[in-house]
Amino acid sequence: MRHSAGGAVEALRSIVGTARGRPAKLAYFVVSLGLSFGFIAAVATLAHASWFRLPVGVENRDYVTAMRTIAGGSIESMSVRDFDEIVERVPEVPWFYVMPAYWSSLRPASSSGAEAFLFTHLASPEFFKHLGVRPAFGSLSPTQGAPAAVIADEVWRRSYGRQDIIGEYLTTEVGTAIPIIGVAPPGFEGPLRDHVNVWVMNPPLEVSTPSIADGVTAEGKRRIGYLWSNVTVFGVIPEGRDADSEFVAARDRLAEHRFDSKMIWVEMEPDSPARGGLASDRRPYGFGFRDSDRVVFSRGLETSPDKRTEVVQRTLWLAGVVAMLLLMAFVSVVEFLLAEHVSREDEQNVRIAVGAAPMDLFGRALAENLFLAVAMGVVGWLAAGYVLDVLLRVEPFSSYLGEASTASWIAGTGLVGLLLMLAFVVCLGYVSWFVSRSAAALVRSGQWLRRTTRQLLLLVCVASFVLVLSLGGRYLGDARLSLPLANPDAQEVYLRDPNREPGSVTGFQLAEAIKAIEAIPGVRAAAQATLAPVASKEQLHYFSYKVTGAPELEDVTFFENDVTRSFFRTLGVELLAGRMFEENDTEIVISRSAAEALGGVDVVLGIPLSLTHEDGWKLEKTVVGVVGEVPYGDYTDGVPLMVYEPRYGDDYRHRWFVDAEPGLDLAEALTQLPLYEGWEVFLWDTPAQRFRKQFLAKRSVEVVLAVAAGFALVLALSGVGNSLARNIVETRSRIGIRFALGATPAELALAQSATSVRELVVAAAVVGGTGVVAKTWAPAFTEALELWWLAPAFVCLALVCILLTRFLMGQLARRHTISALVDGSVVEVRGGASI
């Protein structure tokens, strides 16, 4: 015990001595390596949260998810009817579903103290069974055909706290009693990852009807509930079957499924106020389905397969930067430990002379560097929390994950802790073996280590530099993109009359309102439109049309936007040909891309155009003008083919686009008009602001990647500088001889740097070959990598190595005489000239 305590005190003295002798170097080592491991921990946490997304309490099985894809690529839910057809088409896969019922309020039937409102999901009877979920207590399997409720563990703990609640009832808003049969395990939220208080199985279909079905008869509510698009369908491939082949077979069979896009008519209650004065006692309902919708299939409990692809791409790029940082971490640890050994060479030689074995040196070095490992761990833990917070607030991670679970955080930090210990143990073991060898073996091993270390450092330099240039070039290139609008800062204003009921008519005169707003001092133009510039592609989907009578345009989609004549003047869009439409229902103008799809700008003027919506609505219009492009959807989605027709009026909600002088208080100015006195006013993002947010959402992860790659580049360049400095110091005698023979520092620097340039060529070849393979095998994941940057990166790094060697050679020549260098009489600790 006394010997152990003495060793610990001696190790502590060594650490203090190192901190006093080289505080800047020690701080640089701890901070740089701590930040590297912190970034690695954040990325490992993010990857775990993204790739291992099974909810708490769910067994790991071969799950599949079936949803609905719509035009534009968005993923939506389907209906109970579609679930029944999926079960019929693919009977060998056990299917189950779940759907949110946010409009359904469940209340306790007794005074048990439970909350009066519970967030509810409706689920199929075998929902919990197929997920492999075990109850906290009670049962999760309802009696066949009987309604049953399972409450969340946190609801039970907060509101009940006793195990005799089985058999108590929850009641729906319409008075249906549903018994509680069990409690879900702690932390279980289901595959939709919503906050859920209760799951209801075998519910009456009318429970799932939204509030818009108020006043509908019971049979009508059941029909609406059966066709309402709110269901997410999951399946589990039975054990013993090949998951890949079963997945493909089910997907192929479901490719033939067609969604029911027809309107249905349902009976209204005779005395229902929801009839709104309709003469008929029947009312039509649509459910958002289109004839072009298809079933989309994905592996796992994956409700966002479109987002998952993007997330995997970004995490793979992050993993590449992590690999470079990890390599830098191992190299830096070896470099630091070897430098420490050289600075204490006499002390180590004495220990070896008195019989210290490599394991003795290893144990002592481990004790001495434990403090450094702890310090790096603290820095890494703080850095990991910051980096993870940044990544979780940017796309695609913010919408896909929301937050990282505790399990993911433990997995990420645990992995990095293991890597940190491994780096120290392996590197300390190697250094202990290295310093205990004979002098001749030591020289050979030292040369091999320096050469290998420099090659790894140059490899990281090339890879990180190419990545920084690729991402930086892409960011700056996209940053120069702008909206093709002369007035992208036109303000979007939303006004609402708080005293009017939805659906009421205001007698609103659009032309008079435009004149009144444009008469406000400082306002140049005002307009209204159904779709705003840079509107989401999901909104575009609802205004999609096909040209009838033109087979060559069968696969071309056009989009319609109702606008006022001043819309183009307000945003600064040029009229390219023809004239603007009159305020009637027979004329339209189209965008340039739409005109080119129809035959050309000069051809389309005056032609009749027949358009059909997927729901059967038709437009029969005459093209009278062609205007410039207005972007809709994401700025990376291309240019949609737009058709503009006149807009006539509005109701109790008005949305304006106003081109005004900077500094004008639009909210105050609009409420001064008699038309909007007492109305609520909201200022929304301008088109330029929406465009900027889209750009940052698309490129924010790449900014993080570029910063991390730049950090790896700086660390690698620092290591290369140290390696060149050591090489010059250790070969100073030969350098002195060449000085004596008349060589200049520039000539010697060029000769010394030739080795580094040759190694740089090898590193560039490795990076280039790896990049070509990656581009060939995974082009979607390497789209940001621009291999042509390899040439300028190589040239820049070669110049850096040559200039750095020239600087170090000049330093050596200034500090020492030729005779001192030739005689080798300069007493200098190896590595003392490192930078």
Coordinates of C-alpha atoms in Angstrom, one line a residue, residues 472-783:
G472 CA -17.1 25.2 -48.8
G473 CA -17.4 25.5 -52.6
R474 CA -20.9 24.0 -52.5
Y475 CA -22.0 26.3 -49.7
L476 CA -20.7 29.4 -51.4
G477 CA -22.1 28.4 -54.7
D478 CA -25.6 27.9 -53.3
A479 CA -25.3 31.0 -51.2
R480 CA -25.0 33.0 -54.4
L481 CA -28.4 31.6 -55.5
S482 CA -31.2 34.1 -55.2
L483 CA -34.9 34.2 -55.9
P484 CA -35.6 35.2 -59.5
L485 CA -37.8 38.0 -58.2
A486 CA -37.1 41.7 -58.4
N487 CA -38.9 42.2 -55.0
P488 CA -38.1 39.1 -52.9
D489 CA -38.6 41.1 -49.7
A490 CA -42.2 41.8 -50.3
Q491 CA -43.9 41.3 -46.9
E492 CA -46.5 38.6 -46.4
V493 CA -49.3 39.8 -44.1
Y494 CA -52.0 37.7 -42.6
L495 CA -55.2 39.3 -41.3
R496 CA -58.1 37.7 -39.4
D497 CA -61.4 39.1 -38.3
P498 CA -61.8 37.7 -34.7
N499 CA -65.6 38.5 -34.7
R500 CA -66.6 36.4 -37.8
E501 CA -67.3 32.7 -37.9
P502 CA -65.5 30.5 -40.3
G503 CA -67.3 30.2 -43.6
S504 CA -69.1 33.5 -43.3
V505 CA -69.0 35.9 -46.3
T506 CA -67.7 39.4 -45.8
G507 CA -68.9 41.1 -49.0
F508 CA -65.2 41.7 -49.6
Q509 CA -64.3 43.7 -52.8
L510 CA -60.8 42.7 -53.9
A511 CA -60.1 45.5 -56.4
E512 CA -61.2 48.2 -53.9
A513 CA -59.1 46.7 -51.1
I514 CA -56.0 46.6 -53.4
K515 CA -56.5 50.3 -54.2
A516 CA -56.9 51.2 -50.5
I517 CA -53.7 49.3 -49.5
E518 CA -51.7 50.8 -52.4
A519 CA -52.8 54.3 -51.4
I520 CA -51.0 53.9 -48.0
P521 CA -47.8 56.1 -48.1
G522 CA -44.8 53.9 -48.7
V523 CA -46.7 51.0 -50.3
R524 CA -45.8 50.3 -53.9
A525 CA -48.0 47.3 -54.7
A526 CA -50.2 44.8 -53.0
A527 CA -51.7 41.4 -54.2
Q528 CA -53.2 38.2 -53.1
A529 CA -52.5 34.6 -54.1
T530 CA -53.4 31.1 -53.0
L531 CA -49.8 29.9 -53.1
A532 CA -47.0 32.0 -51.8
P533 CA -43.5 31.9 -53.4
V534 CA -41.3 29.1 -52.0
A535 CA -44.5 27.4 -50.7
S536 CA -44.0 23.8 -49.6
K537 CA -44.2 21.0 -52.2
E538 CA -46.9 19.4 -50.1
Q539 CA -49.1 22.5 -50.8
L540 CA -48.3 22.2 -54.5
H541 CA -49.7 18.7 -54.6
Y542 CA -53.2 19.9 -53.9
F543 CA -53.1 22.2 -57.0
S544 CA -51.7 19.7 -59.5
Y545 CA -53.3 19.3 -62.9
K546 CA -52.8 17.3 -66.1
V547 CA -53.3 18.6 -69.7
T548 CA -56.1 16.7 -71.4
G549 CA -56.1 15.9 -75.1
A550 CA -52.3 15.9 -75.3
P551 CA -50.9 12.3 -75.0
E552 CA -47.3 13.6 -75.2
L553 CA -47.9 15.5 -71.9
E554 CA -49.5 12.6 -70.1
D555 CA -46.6 12.4 -67.5
V556 CA -46.2 16.2 -67.1
T557 CA -47.8 17.8 -64.1
F558 CA -48.9 21.5 -64.1
F559 CA -49.7 23.5 -61.0
E560 CA -52.4 26.2 -60.6
N561 CA -52.3 29.3 -58.5
D562 CA -55.1 31.8 -58.1
V563 CA -53.6 35.3 -58.0
T564 CA -54.6 38.9 -58.5
R565 CA -53.3 40.9 -61.5
S566 CA -50.9 42.8 -59.2
F567 CA -49.2 39.6 -57.9
F568 CA -46.5 39.8 -60.5
R569 CA -46.0 43.6 -60.1
T570 CA -45.7 43.1 -56.3
L571 CA -43.0 40.4 -56.5
G572 CA -41.3 41.9 -59.5
V573 CA -42.0 39.2 -62.1
E574 CA -41.7 40.2 -65.8
L575 CA -44.4 39.8 -68.4
L576 CA -42.5 38.0 -71.2
A577 CA -45.2 37.8 -73.9
G578 CA -48.9 38.7 -74.4
R579 CA -50.8 40.5 -71.8
M580 CA -52.2 40.1 -68.3
F581 CA -55.5 38.3 -67.9
E582 CA -58.7 40.2 -67.3
E583 CA -60.8 39.6 -64.3
N584 CA -62.9 36.9 -65.8
D585 CA -63.0 33.1 -65.7
T586 CA -61.9 32.5 -69.3
E587 CA -58.3 33.8 -69.4
I588 CA -55.0 32.6 -67.8
V589 CA -51.3 33.4 -67.9
I590 CA -48.6 30.7 -67.6
S591 CA -45.0 30.6 -66.6
R592 CA -42.2 30.4 -69.1
S593 CA -41.4 26.7 -68.2
A594 CA -45.1 25.8 -68.7
A595 CA -45.0 27.6 -72.1
E596 CA -41.9 25.7 -73.2
A597 CA -43.6 22.4 -72.2
L598 CA -46.6 23.3 -74.4
G599 CA -44.5 24.2 -77.4
G600 CA -42.8 27.6 -76.8
V601 CA -43.5 31.1 -75.7
D602 CA -44.6 32.3 -79.1
V603 CA -46.8 29.3 -79.8
V604 CA -49.0 29.2 -76.7
L605 CA -50.5 32.7 -76.9
G606 CA -54.2 32.4 -77.7
I607 CA -54.5 28.6 -77.5
P608 CA -57.2 27.0 -75.4
L609 CA -55.9 24.9 -72.5
S610 CA -57.8 22.1 -70.9
L611 CA -56.6 21.0 -67.5
T612 CA -58.0 18.2 -65.2
H613 CA -57.5 17.9 -61.5
E614 CA -57.1 14.4 -60.0
D615 CA -60.4 14.9 -58.2
G616 CA -62.1 15.5 -61.6
W617 CA -62.2 19.3 -61.6
K618 CA -61.6 20.9 -65.0
L619 CA -60.3 24.2 -66.2
E620 CA -61.1 25.3 -69.7
K621 CA -59.0 28.5 -70.3
T622 CA -57.3 30.6 -73.0
V623 CA -53.6 31.5 -72.6
V624 CA -53.2 35.2 -73.0
G625 CA -49.8 35.8 -71.5
V626 CA -46.5 34.3 -70.3
V627 CA -44.6 35.5 -67.2
G628 CA -41.3 34.8 -65.6
E629 CA -40.6 32.0 -63.1
V630 CA -41.8 32.2 -59.5
P631 CA -40.2 29.5 -57.3
Y632 CA -42.4 27.1 -55.4
G633 CA -41.4 24.1 -53.2
D634 CA -37.9 23.7 -52.0
Y635 CA -35.3 25.8 -53.9
T636 CA -33.6 22.5 -54.9
D637 CA -36.7 21.0 -56.4
G638 CA -36.5 22.6 -59.8
V639 CA -39.0 24.9 -61.5
P640 CA -42.7 23.9 -61.5
L641 CA -44.9 24.4 -64.5
M642 CA -47.4 27.1 -63.3
V643 CA -50.8 28.2 -64.5
Y644 CA -52.1 31.5 -63.1
E645 CA -55.8 32.4 -63.1
P646 CA -57.7 35.3 -61.6
R647 CA -58.5 35.4 -57.9
Y648 CA -61.8 37.1 -56.9
G649 CA -62.2 37.4 -53.2
D650 CA -61.7 36.2 -49.7
D651 CA -63.7 35.6 -46.5
Y652 CA -62.9 36.3 -42.8
R653 CA -59.1 35.6 -43.4
H654 CA -57.0 37.8 -45.7
R655 CA -53.5 37.2 -46.8
W656 CA -51.6 40.0 -48.6
F657 CA -48.2 40.3 -50.3
V658 CA -47.1 43.9 -50.0
D659 CA -44.1 45.6 -51.6
A660 CA -43.4 48.6 -49.3
E661 CA -40.6 50.9 -48.3
P662 CA -38.3 49.6 -45.6
G663 CA -39.3 50.8 -42.1
L664 CA -43.0 51.1 -42.8
D665 CA -45.1 49.6 -40.0
L666 CA -47.5 47.5 -42.1
A667 CA -49.5 46.1 -39.2
E668 CA -50.2 49.6 -37.9
A669 CA -50.9 51.0 -41.4
L670 CA -53.3 48.2 -42.3
T671 CA -55.4 48.4 -39.1
Q672 CA -55.9 52.2 -39.8
L673 CA -57.9 51.3 -42.9
P674 CA -61.7 51.1 -42.2
L675 CA -61.8 47.7 -43.9
Y676 CA -59.4 46.2 -41.2
E677 CA -60.3 48.1 -38.1
G678 CA -60.2 45.7 -35.1
W679 CA -58.7 42.8 -37.2
E680 CA -55.7 40.8 -36.0
V681 CA -52.5 41.2 -38.0
F682 CA -49.6 38.8 -38.3
L683 CA -46.4 39.4 -40.4
W684 CA -45.1 36.2 -41.9
D685 CA -41.7 35.6 -43.5
T686 CA -40.9 37.3 -46.8
P687 CA -40.0 35.0 -49.8
A688 CA -36.4 35.9 -49.2
Q689 CA -36.5 34.9 -45.6
R690 CA -38.2 31.5 -46.4
F691 CA -35.6 30.9 -49.1
R692 CA -32.8 31.6 -46.6
K693 CA -34.3 29.2 -44.0
Q694 CA -34.6 26.5 -46.7
F695 CA -31.0 27.1 -47.7
L696 CA -29.7 26.9 -44.1
A697 CA -31.8 23.8 -43.4
K698 CA -30.3 22.1 -46.4
R699 CA -26.7 23.2 -45.8
S700 CA -26.4 23.5 -42.0
V701 CA -25.1 19.9 -41.5
E702 CA -22.5 20.6 -44.3
V703 CA -21.4 23.7 -42.4
V704 CA -20.8 21.5 -39.3
L705 CA -19.0 19.0 -41.5
A706 CA -16.8 21.6 -43.0
V707 CA -15.9 23.0 -39.5
A708 CA -15.0 19.5 -38.2
A709 CA -13.0 18.7 -41.3
G710 CA -11.2 22.1 -41.0
F711 CA -10.4 21.2 -37.3
A712 CA -8.9 17.8 -38.5
L713 CA -6.9 19.7 -41.2
V714 CA -5.4 22.1 -38.6
L715 CA -4.5 19.2 -36.2
A716 CA -2.9 17.3 -39.1
L717 CA -0.9 20.3 -40.3
S718 CA 0.4 20.8 -36.8
G719 CA 1.5 17.2 -36.6
V720 CA 3.2 17.4 -40.0
G721 CA 5.1 20.5 -38.8
N722 CA 6.2 18.6 -35.7
S723 CA 7.3 15.6 -37.8
L724 CA 9.3 17.8 -40.2
A725 CA 11.0 19.6 -37.3
R726 CA 12.0 16.3 -35.6
N727 CA 13.4 15.0 -38.9
I728 CA 15.5 18.1 -39.4
V729 CA 16.8 18.0 -35.8
E730 CA 17.7 14.4 -35.9
T731 CA 19.6 14.7 -39.3
R732 CA 21.3 18.0 -38.4
S733 CA 24.8 16.5 -38.7
R734 CA 24.2 15.5 -42.4
I735 CA 22.6 18.9 -43.0
G736 CA 25.8 20.6 -41.5
I737 CA 28.0 18.6 -43.9
R738 CA 26.0 19.8 -46.9
F739 CA 26.1 23.3 -45.5
A740 CA 29.9 23.0 -45.3
L741 CA 30.0 21.8 -48.9
G742 CA 28.2 25.0 -50.1
A743 CA 24.5 24.1 -50.1
T744 CA 22.1 26.9 -49.4
P745 CA 19.2 26.6 -47.0
A746 CA 16.7 26.8 -49.9
E747 CA 18.4 23.9 -51.7
L748 CA 18.5 21.8 -48.5
A749 CA 14.9 22.6 -47.8
L750 CA 13.9 21.4 -51.3
A751 CA 15.8 18.2 -50.8
Q752 CA 14.4 17.6 -47.4
S753 CA 10.8 18.3 -48.5
A754 CA 11.1 15.9 -51.5
T755 CA 10.3 12.9 -49.2
S756 CA 7.2 14.7 -47.8
V757 CA 6.0 15.5 -51.4
R758 CA 6.5 11.8 -52.4
E759 CA 4.4 10.7 -49.4
L760 CA 1.9 13.4 -50.3
V761 CA 1.5 11.9 -53.8
V762 CA 0.7 8.5 -52.2
A763 CA -1.8 10.1 -49.8
A764 CA -3.5 11.9 -52.7
A765 CA -3.6 8.7 -54.7
V766 CA -5.3 6.9 -51.8
V767 CA -7.8 9.7 -51.3
G768 CA -8.5 9.9 -55.0
G769 CA -9.0 6.2 -55.4
T770 CA -11.2 6.0 -52.4
G771 CA -13.3 8.9 -53.7
V772 CA -13.7 7.3 -57.2
V773 CA -14.9 4.0 -55.6
A774 CA -17.3 5.9 -53.3
K775 CA -18.6 8.0 -56.3
T776 CA -19.1 4.8 -58.3
W777 CA -20.7 2.6 -55.6
A778 CA -22.6 5.3 -53.6
P779 CA -23.2 8.4 -55.7
A780 CA -26.2 9.5 -53.6
F781 CA -24.1 9.6 -50.4
T782 CA -21.1 11.3 -52.0
E783 CA -22.9 14.0 -54.0

